[in-house]
CSV table of C-alpha atoms in Angstrom, one decimal:
chain,number,residue,atom,x,y,z
N,1,MET,CA,-55.2,134.0,6.2
N,2,PHE,CA,-58.2,136.3,6.7
N,3,ARG,CA,-57.0,137.2,10.2
N,4,LEU,CA,-53.5,138.0,8.9
N,5,MET,CA,-54.8,140.3,6.2
N,6,LEU,CA,-57.1,142.0,8.7
N,7,CYS,CA,-54.2,142.7,11.0
N,8,ILE,CA,-52.1,144.1,8.1
N,9,PHE,CA,-55.0,146.3,7.1
N,10,CYS,CA,-55.3,147.7,10.6
N,11,LEU,CA,-51.7,148.5,10.8
N,12,LEU,CA,-51.7,150.3,7.4
N,13,PHE,CA,-54.8,152.5,8.0
N,14,PHE,CA,-54.5,153.2,11.7
N,15,PRO,CA,-57.8,152.3,13.3
N,16,GLN,CA,-59.3,154.3,16.2
N,17,ASN,CA,-59.5,151.2,18.4
N,18,SER,CA,-56.2,150.3,20.0
N,19,PHE,CA,-55.0,147.0,21.4
N,20,GLY,CA,-55.5,148.4,25.0
N,21,GLN,CA,-51.9,149.3,25.6
N,22,SER,CA,-52.1,153.1,25.0
N,23,TRP,CA,-52.0,155.3,28.0
N,24,ALA,CA,-51.7,159.0,29.1
N,25,LYS,CA,-50.4,160.1,32.5
N,26,LYS,CA,-49.8,163.5,34.1
N,27,TYR,CA,-46.9,163.9,36.6
N,28,PHE,CA,-46.2,166.1,39.6
N,29,GLU,CA,-49.6,167.9,39.5
N,30,ASP,CA,-48.8,170.0,42.5
N,31,PRO,CA,-49.9,173.7,42.8
N,32,SER,CA,-46.9,174.5,44.9
N,33,ALA,CA,-44.4,173.7,42.1
N,34,SER,CA,-44.0,174.0,38.4
N,35,GLU,CA,-42.2,171.5,36.1
N,36,ARG,CA,-41.7,172.2,32.4
N,37,MET,CA,-40.3,169.3,30.4
N,38,THR,CA,-38.5,169.8,27.0
N,39,SER,CA,-37.0,166.4,25.9
N,40,ILE,CA,-37.6,162.7,26.0
N,41,VAL,CA,-35.4,159.8,25.0
N,42,GLN,CA,-35.6,156.0,25.1
N,43,THR,CA,-32.6,154.6,27.0
N,44,SER,CA,-30.7,151.4,26.3
N,45,ASP,CA,-32.7,149.5,28.9
N,46,GLY,CA,-36.0,150.3,27.2
N,47,ASN,CA,-37.2,152.9,29.6
N,48,TYR,CA,-37.6,156.6,29.1
N,49,VAL,CA,-35.8,159.6,30.5
N,50,ILE,CA,-37.6,163.0,30.5
N,51,ALA,CA,-35.9,166.3,31.2
N,52,GLY,CA,-36.7,169.9,31.6
N,53,ASN,CA,-36.7,172.1,34.7
N,54,ILE,CA,-38.4,172.5,38.1
N,55,LEU,CA,-39.3,176.1,39.0
N,56,ASN,CA,-37.7,177.3,42.2
N,57,TYR,CA,-38.8,180.7,43.5
N,58,THR,CA,-35.7,181.3,45.5
N,59,ASN,CA,-33.1,181.0,42.6
N,60,GLY,CA,-35.2,180.7,39.4
N,61,GLY,CA,-35.0,177.0,38.9
N,62,ASP,CA,-33.0,173.8,38.5
N,63,LEU,CA,-32.5,171.2,35.9
N,64,PHE,CA,-35.0,168.4,36.5
N,65,TYR,CA,-35.2,164.9,35.0
N,66,TYR,CA,-36.9,161.7,35.8
N,67,LYS,CA,-37.1,158.1,34.4
N,68,ILE,CA,-40.2,156.1,33.7
N,69,THR,CA,-41.0,152.6,32.6
N,70,PRO,CA,-42.8,151.9,29.3
N,71,LYS,CA,-46.0,151.8,31.3
N,72,GLY,CA,-45.4,155.2,32.7
N,73,ASP,CA,-44.3,154.4,36.3
N,74,ILE,CA,-41.6,156.5,37.9
N,75,ILE,CA,-38.3,154.8,38.5
N,76,TRP,CA,-36.4,157.9,39.8
N,77,GLN,CA,-36.4,161.7,39.7
N,78,ILE,CA,-33.5,164.1,40.2
N,79,ASP,CA,-33.1,167.9,40.3
N,80,PHE,CA,-29.7,169.3,39.6
N,81,PRO,CA,-28.7,172.8,40.9
N,82,SER,CA,-27.9,175.2,38.1
N,83,ASN,CA,-27.2,178.5,40.0
N,84,GLY,CA,-30.0,180.4,38.4
N,85,TYR,CA,-32.8,179.7,35.9
N,86,GLY,CA,-31.6,176.3,34.6
N,87,ILE,CA,-33.4,174.1,32.2
N,88,ALA,CA,-32.4,170.9,30.3
N,89,LYS,CA,-32.6,171.5,26.6
N,90,GLY,CA,-31.8,168.1,25.1
N,91,ILE,CA,-30.9,164.5,25.7
N,92,ALA,CA,-29.0,161.9,23.7
N,93,ASN,CA,-28.1,158.3,24.3
N,94,ARG,CA,-24.4,157.4,24.7
N,95,PRO,CA,-23.0,154.7,22.4
N,96,ASP,CA,-22.4,152.3,25.2
N,97,GLU,CA,-24.9,152.9,28.0
N,98,GLY,CA,-26.3,155.9,29.9
N,99,PHE,CA,-27.1,159.2,28.3
N,100,VAL,CA,-26.0,162.8,28.0
N,101,MET,CA,-27.9,165.9,28.8
N,102,ILE,CA,-27.4,169.5,27.7
N,103,GLY,CA,-28.8,172.4,29.7
N,104,GLN,CA,-28.8,176.0,30.5
N,105,LYS,CA,-26.9,177.4,33.4
N,106,GLY,CA,-29.0,180.4,34.4
N,107,ASN,CA,-28.8,183.2,31.9
N,108,SER,CA,-25.2,182.3,30.8
N,109,GLY,CA,-23.2,179.2,30.2
N,110,ILE,CA,-24.0,175.7,29.1
N,111,ILE,CA,-24.1,172.6,31.3
N,112,PHE,CA,-23.0,169.3,29.7
N,113,MET,CA,-23.7,166.1,31.7
N,114,GLU,CA,-22.8,162.5,31.2
N,115,LEU,CA,-25.1,160.2,33.2
N,116,LEU,CA,-25.6,156.6,34.0
N,117,ASP,CA,-28.9,154.8,33.4
N,118,THR,CA,-29.4,155.2,37.2
N,119,GLY,CA,-29.5,159.0,36.8
N,120,ILE,CA,-26.2,159.6,38.6
N,121,TRP,CA,-23.9,161.9,36.7
N,122,THR,CA,-20.3,160.8,36.0
N,123,LYS,CA,-19.2,164.1,34.4
N,124,VAL,CA,-20.4,167.7,34.5
N,125,LEU,CA,-18.8,170.2,32.2
N,126,TYR,CA,-19.5,173.9,31.7
N,127,PHE,CA,-18.9,175.8,28.4
N,128,LYS,CA,-19.2,179.4,27.1
N,129,GLU,CA,-19.6,180.9,30.6
N,130,ASP,CA,-17.9,184.1,29.5
N,131,LYS,CA,-20.9,185.0,27.3
N,132,ARG,CA,-24.6,185.0,27.7
N,133,SER,CA,-25.1,181.9,25.7
N,134,LEU,CA,-28.4,180.2,25.1
N,135,VAL,CA,-28.2,176.6,24.1
N,136,SER,CA,-30.9,175.1,21.8
N,137,GLY,CA,-30.1,171.4,21.8
N,138,ILE,CA,-27.7,168.5,21.3
N,139,GLU,CA,-27.1,165.9,18.6
N,140,ILE,CA,-25.0,162.8,18.9
N,141,LEU,CA,-22.7,161.8,15.9
N,142,ASP,CA,-21.9,158.4,14.6
N,143,ASN,CA,-18.4,158.5,16.2
N,144,GLY,CA,-19.7,159.3,19.6
N,145,ASP,CA,-19.0,163.1,19.4
N,146,TYR,CA,-21.7,165.6,20.3
N,147,LEU,CA,-22.9,168.8,18.5
N,148,ILE,CA,-24.3,171.6,20.6
N,149,TYR,CA,-25.8,174.7,19.0
N,150,GLY,CA,-27.3,178.0,20.0
N,151,PHE,CA,-26.4,181.7,20.1
N,152,SER,CA,-24.5,184.1,22.4
N,153,ASP,CA,-24.7,187.7,23.4
N,154,ILE,CA,-21.1,188.8,22.9
N,155,ASN,CA,-21.3,191.8,25.2
N,156,PRO,CA,-23.8,190.9,27.9
N,157,ASP,CA,-22.8,193.8,30.1
N,158,SER,CA,-22.8,196.4,27.4
N,159,ASN,CA,-25.6,198.4,25.7
N,160,ILE,CA,-24.2,197.4,22.4
N,161,GLU,CA,-26.1,194.5,20.9
N,162,GLU,CA,-23.7,192.0,19.3
N,163,TYR,CA,-24.8,188.4,18.7
N,164,GLU,CA,-23.2,185.3,17.3
N,165,LYS,CA,-24.5,181.8,16.5
N,166,PHE,CA,-22.3,178.9,17.5
N,167,LEU,CA,-21.7,175.3,16.7
N,168,LEU,CA,-19.8,173.5,19.5
N,169,ARG,CA,-18.4,170.0,19.0
N,170,ILE,CA,-17.1,168.0,21.9
N,171,ASP,CA,-15.7,164.4,21.9
N,172,SER,CA,-16.8,161.5,24.0
N,173,ASP,CA,-14.3,162.6,26.7
N,174,GLY,CA,-15.8,166.1,26.9
N,175,ALA,CA,-12.9,167.8,25.1
N,176,ILE,CA,-13.7,170.5,22.6
N,177,VAL,CA,-13.1,169.5,19.0
N,178,TYR,CA,-14.2,172.9,17.7
N,179,ASP,CA,-16.2,175.9,18.9
N,180,LYS,CA,-17.2,177.8,15.7
N,181,THR,CA,-19.1,181.0,15.7
N,182,GLN,CA,-20.7,183.3,13.1
N,183,SER,CA,-21.6,186.9,13.8
N,184,MET,CA,-25.2,188.0,13.3
N,185,SER,CA,-26.4,191.4,12.3
N,186,SER,CA,-29.5,190.9,14.5
N,187,ILE,CA,-30.5,188.3,17.0
N,188,GLN,CA,-31.6,184.9,15.7
N,189,TYR,CA,-33.3,182.2,17.9
N,190,PHE,CA,-32.2,178.7,17.1
N,191,LEU,CA,-34.8,175.9,16.8
N,192,ASP,CA,-33.3,172.8,15.4
N,193,ILE,CA,-30.3,171.0,13.8
N,194,ALA,CA,-30.0,168.2,11.2
N,195,VAL,CA,-26.8,166.3,10.3
N,196,SER,CA,-26.6,164.9,6.8
N,197,SER,CA,-24.6,161.8,5.6
N,198,ASN,CA,-22.4,164.0,3.4
N,199,ASN,CA,-20.7,165.7,6.4
N,200,THR,CA,-22.7,168.9,6.5
N,201,VAL,CA,-24.9,170.4,9.2
N,202,TYR,CA,-28.0,172.4,8.8
N,203,THR,CA,-29.5,174.6,11.5
N,204,SER,CA,-32.8,176.4,11.6
N,205,SER,CA,-33.4,179.7,13.4
N,206,PHE,CA,-35.7,182.7,13.0
N,207,LEU,CA,-35.5,186.4,13.0
N,208,PRO,CA,-38.0,187.7,15.4
N,209,SER,CA,-40.4,190.4,14.2
N,210,GLU,CA,-39.9,194.0,15.4
N,211,ASN,CA,-43.5,194.4,16.4
N,212,ILE,CA,-46.4,192.0,17.2
N,213,THR,CA,-48.1,192.4,13.8
N,214,ASP,CA,-45.1,191.4,11.8
N,215,GLU,CA,-44.1,187.9,10.8
N,216,PRO,CA,-40.8,186.1,11.9
N,217,GLU,CA,-38.5,185.0,9.1
N,218,ILE,CA,-36.9,181.6,8.6
N,219,ILE,CA,-33.1,181.3,8.5
N,220,ILE,CA,-31.5,178.1,7.3
N,221,SER,CA,-27.7,177.9,7.9
N,222,LYS,CA,-25.2,175.3,6.5
N,223,TRP,CA,-21.9,174.3,8.3
N,224,SER,CA,-19.2,171.8,7.7
N,225,LEU,CA,-19.4,168.9,10.1
N,226,GLU,CA,-15.7,168.1,9.9
N,227,SER,CA,-14.3,171.6,10.5
N,228,GLY,CA,-17.3,173.4,11.9
N,229,VAL,CA,-16.8,176.2,9.3
N,230,PHE,CA,-19.9,178.3,8.6
N,231,LEU,CA,-20.7,178.0,4.9
N,232,TRP,CA,-23.9,180.1,4.2
N,233,GLU,CA,-27.3,181.1,5.4
N,234,LYS,CA,-30.5,181.8,3.6
N,235,ASN,CA,-33.6,183.7,4.4
N,236,LEU,CA,-36.7,181.6,3.4
N,237,GLY,CA,-39.3,184.2,4.3
N,238,ASN,CA,-42.2,184.0,6.7
N,239,GLY,CA,-42.4,181.2,9.2
N,240,LEU,CA,-40.9,179.2,12.0
N,241,VAL,CA,-39.1,175.9,11.1
N,242,THR,CA,-39.5,174.1,14.4
N,243,ASP,CA,-38.0,170.7,13.4
N,244,MET,CA,-36.0,169.2,10.5
N,245,ILE,CA,-35.2,165.7,9.2
N,246,PHE,CA,-33.7,164.4,6.0
N,247,SER,CA,-35.5,162.5,3.2
N,248,GLU,CA,-34.7,158.9,2.8
N,249,ASP,CA,-32.3,159.6,0.0
N,250,GLN,CA,-30.6,162.4,2.0
N,251,GLN,CA,-31.2,164.8,-0.9
N,252,HIS,CA,-33.9,167.0,0.7
N,253,ILE,CA,-34.6,168.5,4.1
N,254,ILE,CA,-38.2,167.9,5.3
N,255,ALA,CA,-39.1,170.7,7.7
N,256,ALA,CA,-42.0,171.3,10.0
N,257,ASN,CA,-43.0,175.0,9.5
N,258,THR,CA,-45.5,177.3,11.1
N,259,LEU,CA,-46.7,180.0,8.6
N,260,VAL,CA,-47.2,183.0,10.9
N,261,ASN,CA,-49.9,185.4,9.7
N,262,SER,CA,-50.7,188.7,11.2
N,263,GLY,CA,-53.9,188.4,13.3
N,264,PHE,CA,-52.6,185.3,15.0
N,265,THR,CA,-54.0,182.8,12.5
N,266,ASN,CA,-51.2,180.4,11.9
N,267,GLN,CA,-50.9,177.5,9.5
N,268,CYS,CA,-49.1,174.1,9.8
N,269,LYS,CA,-47.0,173.4,6.8
N,270,ILE,CA,-44.3,171.0,5.5
N,271,LEU,CA,-41.4,172.4,3.5
N,272,ASP,CA,-39.3,170.4,1.1
N,273,ILE,CA,-35.9,172.1,1.0
N,274,ASP,CA,-33.0,171.2,-1.2
N,275,LEU,CA,-29.4,171.0,0.1
N,276,GLU,CA,-28.7,174.5,-1.2
N,277,GLY,CA,-31.4,176.0,1.0
N,278,ASN,CA,-34.1,176.5,-1.7
N,279,ILE,CA,-37.7,175.6,-1.1
N,280,VAL,CA,-38.8,173.0,-3.6
N,281,GLU,CA,-42.3,172.4,-2.5
N,282,GLU,CA,-44.7,173.5,0.3
N,283,TYR,CA,-47.5,171.5,1.7
N,284,ILE,CA,-50.3,172.9,3.8
N,285,VAL,CA,-51.2,170.4,6.6
N,286,GLN,CA,-53.9,172.4,8.2
N,287,SER,CA,-55.2,175.9,7.3
N,288,THR,CA,-58.7,176.0,8.7
N,289,SER,CA,-57.7,176.9,12.3
N,290,ASN,CA,-54.8,178.3,14.3
N,291,CYS,CA,-52.1,175.6,14.0
N,292,GLU,CA,-48.4,175.6,15.0
N,293,THR,CA,-45.9,172.8,14.3
N,294,LYS,CA,-43.5,171.3,16.8
N,295,ASN,CA,-41.8,168.0,15.9
N,296,ILE,CA,-41.6,165.8,12.8
N,297,LEU,CA,-40.4,162.2,12.5
N,298,SER,CA,-40.1,159.7,9.6
N,299,MET,CA,-42.1,156.5,9.7
N,300,ASP,CA,-42.3,153.4,7.6
N,301,ASN,CA,-43.6,153.6,4.0
N,302,ASN,CA,-42.3,157.2,3.7
N,303,GLN,CA,-44.9,158.4,6.1
N,304,LEU,CA,-44.4,161.3,8.5
N,305,LEU,CA,-45.5,161.9,12.0
N,306,LEU,CA,-46.1,165.6,13.0
N,307,SER,CA,-46.9,167.0,16.4
N,308,ALA,CA,-48.5,170.4,16.6
N,309,LEU,CA,-50.5,172.9,18.6
N,310,GLU,CA,-54.1,173.8,17.8
N,311,TYR,CA,-56.7,176.1,19.3
N,312,ASN,CA,-59.7,174.1,20.6
N,313,ALA,CA,-62.8,176.3,20.8
N,314,ASN,CA,-64.6,173.7,23.1
N,315,ILE,CA,-62.2,174.3,25.9
N,316,GLU,CA,-61.0,177.8,24.8
N,317,ALA,CA,-57.4,176.7,25.0
N,318,LEU,CA,-54.6,175.2,23.0
N,319,GLU,CA,-54.2,171.4,22.7
N,320,THR,CA,-51.6,169.0,21.4
N,321,ILE,CA,-52.4,167.2,18.2
N,322,LEU,CA,-50.8,164.5,16.0
N,323,PHE,CA,-50.9,164.2,12.2
N,324,VAL,CA,-49.9,161.1,10.2
N,325,LEU,CA,-49.0,162.2,6.6
N,326,ASP,CA,-48.5,159.9,3.6
N,327,SER,CA,-45.7,160.1,1.1
N,328,ASN,CA,-47.6,162.9,-0.7
N,329,LYS,CA,-47.8,164.9,2.5
N,330,GLU,CA,-51.6,164.2,2.7
N,331,VAL,CA,-53.2,163.8,6.1
N,332,VAL,CA,-53.9,160.1,6.8
N,333,CYS,CA,-55.3,160.8,10.2
N,334,LYS,CA,-55.4,163.5,12.9
N,335,ASN,CA,-55.4,162.7,16.6
N,336,SER,CA,-56.1,165.3,19.3
N,337,PHE,CA,-55.7,164.9,23.1
N,338,GLU,CA,-58.3,167.1,24.8
N,339,THR,CA,-57.9,167.8,28.5
N,340,GLU,CA,-59.5,170.3,30.8
N,341,LYS,CA,-56.5,172.6,30.5
N,342,GLN,CA,-54.1,173.9,27.9
N,343,THR,CA,-51.5,171.4,26.6
N,344,LEU,CA,-48.3,172.4,24.9
N,345,PRO,CA,-46.3,169.8,22.8
N,346,ALA,CA,-42.7,169.5,23.8
N,347,ASP,CA,-41.1,166.4,22.2
N,348,LEU,CA,-42.0,163.3,20.1
N,349,LEU,CA,-40.5,159.8,20.1
N,350,ILE,CA,-41.0,156.6,18.1
N,351,THR,CA,-39.7,153.8,20.3
N,352,SER,CA,-37.7,150.7,19.3
N,353,GLU,CA,-41.1,148.8,19.7
N,354,ASN,CA,-42.6,151.2,17.2
N,355,LYS,CA,-44.8,153.0,19.8
N,356,THR,CA,-45.4,156.7,19.5
N,357,VAL,CA,-44.7,158.7,22.7
N,358,VAL,CA,-45.8,162.3,23.0
N,359,LEU,CA,-44.3,164.6,25.7
N,360,ALA,CA,-46.4,167.7,26.5
N,361,ASN,CA,-46.8,170.2,29.2
N,362,VAL,CA,-50.2,170.9,30.8
N,363,ALA,CA,-50.5,174.6,31.5
N,364,ASP,CA,-52.8,175.8,34.3
N,365,ILE,CA,-53.1,179.4,33.4
N,366,GLU,CA,-55.1,180.3,36.5
N,367,ILE,CA,-52.2,179.5,38.9
N,368,SER,CA,-49.4,180.0,36.4
N,369,LYS,CA,-48.1,176.4,36.7
N,370,GLN,CA,-47.0,173.7,34.3
N,371,PHE,CA,-46.6,170.0,34.7
N,372,PRO,CA,-45.7,167.2,32.3
N,373,LEU,CA,-48.1,164.9,30.4
N,374,VAL,CA,-46.8,161.7,28.7
N,375,ILE,CA,-48.9,159.9,26.1
N,376,SER,CA,-47.9,156.5,24.8
N,377,LEU,CA,-49.8,155.1,21.8
N,378,ASP,CA,-49.7,151.7,20.2
N,379,LEU,CA,-50.6,153.4,16.9
N,380,PRO,CA,-50.3,157.2,16.3
N,381,CYS,CA,-54.1,157.6,15.9
N,382,ASP,CA,-55.1,155.7,19.0
N,383,THR,CA,-56.6,157.9,21.7
N,384,PRO,CA,-56.2,156.8,25.3
N,385,ASP,CA,-59.4,156.3,27.2
N,386,ILE,CA,-58.1,158.2,30.3
N,387,LEU,CA,-56.1,161.4,30.1
N,388,SER,CA,-56.4,162.3,33.8
N,389,GLU,CA,-54.3,159.8,35.7
N,390,ILE,CA,-52.0,161.6,38.1
N,391,ILE,CA,-48.7,160.1,38.9
N,392,THR,CA,-46.8,161.0,42.1
N,393,PRO,CA,-43.2,160.3,43.1
N,394,VAL,CA,-42.2,156.7,44.1
N,395,SER,CA,-44.2,155.3,46.9
N,396,TYR,CA,-41.7,155.5,49.7
N,397,GLU,CA,-40.4,159.1,49.0
N,398,SER,CA,-43.0,160.8,51.2
N,399,LYS,CA,-41.9,158.7,54.1
N,400,ILE,CA,-38.4,160.2,54.1
N,401,VAL,CA,-37.8,163.2,56.3
N,402,LEU,CA,-34.4,165.1,56.3
N,403,SER,CA,-33.7,167.6,59.1
N,404,PRO,CA,-32.1,170.0,59.3
N,405,ASN,CA,-31.4,170.7,55.7
N,406,PRO,CA,-29.1,172.6,55.2
N,407,PHE,CA,-27.1,171.1,58.1
N,408,ARG,CA,-23.7,171.7,59.7
N,409,GLU,CA,-22.5,168.4,61.2
N,410,ILE,CA,-25.5,166.2,62.0
N,411,LEU,CA,-28.3,165.1,59.7
N,412,ASN,CA,-31.4,163.4,61.0
N,413,ILE,CA,-33.0,161.0,58.6
N,414,GLU,CA,-36.4,159.5,59.3
N,415,VAL,CA,-37.6,156.5,57.3
N,416,ASP,CA,-40.8,154.6,58.1
N,417,THR,CA,-39.7,151.2,56.7
N,418,PRO,CA,-36.6,149.0,57.3
N,419,SER,CA,-36.4,148.0,53.6
N,420,VAL,CA,-34.7,151.2,52.4
N,421,SER,CA,-30.9,151.7,52.1
N,422,ALA,CA,-29.0,154.9,51.4
N,423,GLU,CA,-25.8,156.0,49.7
N,424,LEU,CA,-24.1,159.4,49.7
N,425,PHE,CA,-22.8,161.0,46.5
N,426,GLY,CA,-20.9,164.2,45.8
N,427,LEU,CA,-22.1,166.9,43.5
N,428,TYR,CA,-20.5,165.3,40.4
N,429,GLY,CA,-21.8,161.8,41.1
N,430,ASN,CA,-18.8,160.5,43.0
N,431,TYR,CA,-19.7,157.8,45.5
N,432,ILE,CA,-18.7,158.8,49.1
N,433,GLN,CA,-20.2,156.3,51.6
N,434,ASN,CA,-23.1,154.2,52.7
N,435,ILE,CA,-25.5,155.6,55.2
N,436,ASN,CA,-26.9,153.7,58.1
N,437,LEU,CA,-30.5,154.8,58.4
N,438,TYR,CA,-31.4,153.0,61.6
N,439,SER,CA,-28.7,153.9,64.1
N,440,GLY,CA,-29.7,157.4,65.1
N,441,PRO,CA,-28.3,160.7,63.8
N,442,VAL,CA,-25.9,160.7,60.9
N,443,TYR,CA,-22.6,162.4,61.6
N,444,LEU,CA,-21.2,164.1,58.5
N,445,GLU,CA,-18.7,166.6,60.1
N,446,HIS,CA,-15.9,165.3,57.9
N,447,LEU,CA,-17.6,166.6,54.7
N,448,SER,CA,-16.7,169.9,53.2
N,449,ALA,CA,-19.4,172.5,52.8
N,450,GLY,CA,-21.4,172.0,49.6
N,451,ILE,CA,-24.2,170.1,47.8
N,452,TYR,CA,-24.5,166.3,48.2
N,453,PHE,CA,-27.1,163.7,47.2
N,454,LEU,CA,-28.6,160.8,49.1
N,455,LYS,CA,-29.8,157.9,47.0
N,456,PHE,CA,-32.6,155.9,48.8
N,457,SER,CA,-33.2,152.4,47.4
N,458,ALA,CA,-36.1,150.2,48.1
N,459,THR,CA,-36.2,146.4,47.8
N,460,ALA,CA,-38.6,146.6,44.8
N,461,GLY,CA,-35.8,148.3,42.8
N,462,GLU,CA,-37.3,151.8,43.0
N,463,TYR,CA,-35.2,154.6,44.3
N,464,SER,CA,-35.3,158.3,44.9
N,465,ILE,CA,-32.5,160.9,45.1
N,466,ARG,CA,-32.7,163.8,47.6
N,467,LYS,CA,-30.4,166.8,47.7
N,468,ILE,CA,-28.8,167.9,51.0
N,469,ILE,CA,-26.6,170.9,51.7
N,470,LYS,CA,-23.8,171.1,54.2
N,471,VAL,CA,-22.9,174.6,55.5
N,472,GLU,CA,-19.9,175.8,57.5
């Protein structure tokens, strides 16, 4: 009985000593490339998919996503061409299996992708290509539909500034249910969306300040979920609402807010907002240093988990931090993850096993590069012993050599081990053929010019996907 009570006490009050399962790993720490991740989701098989972009100096960048095990080992990694500066902005699980990803197609247009758990896409759709549309994220609904939100420049080729915010709903087959817009007198940048149980949608955005000493202003908007009709918007004053969730009774919006002060001394706050957009209560989480909120999630016992950004004077850089707040919004514990370089929080996840997973980006300011950092915690206030383990791509990837690439008719593939097989897929994930890796050059003159993907599979179950380009 004493041991049982001791375990319950540990779980309630978040001790600093973990059960040895917490870990932190950096990925793709390569000075020749830069990867910035934005989203993480736990897939139906218990693993994690992480998405963002990989910087490409020839065309701006491509969508980039990779899958890891609960222990942080890479299963696969894929980059998807986006014809410009592309970046994945959100991931959601599909009702059956696989997941969907929403991204940016350069400076205009939205990419919507349905993917299998293997990372191969089964559907790629493009929306709002006629406007300079910037997508902010995606939300999956109970019936399997998806909500996509953001804003558009109505006249991208004109000197006249006209903007609109949009709420785009598509069904599970990719067909548009509605595409609703609302004109804006000045530009607003979208940050988050929350869907209530009473068929309404709330979005948070902000009006940027006209000069560097002014504060941005919070805009909360309400839409009808059923029809997509814009209902109202309210200006809540100074701040940046970076993430929103609903209270347990669905009667209040709990928002993570950064109170922006002139002089660059920001405060982390929690806002309690009623369903008519009025601030009921404000809670200061941290006011003694420069603090900026990022994500907020609900936990058991009406507790909240908040990720944020804080300036660390010891390393003279920003670092990712976690707060656990009780039902009164008082800080139960604060956890920081100090590294040698600046870390920027990107996303936050509570897994089906009740683990806390933090996605961040390590920014090397000296060489202007970023690379992802994933922190997995048994308990939110555990601190991993090692924050410096570098993870590289799957073990056999460096043994694969493709030449020439781009190619015309013949592709040479060199693999150092006989235990690897290869399959060829089209741009949209359609299977084309198996590839024999051990019979000399591969003749692909029958293919049309375009982008293709080779999936290399190892006997251990790991695989990697490499892009090839056929030219006329």
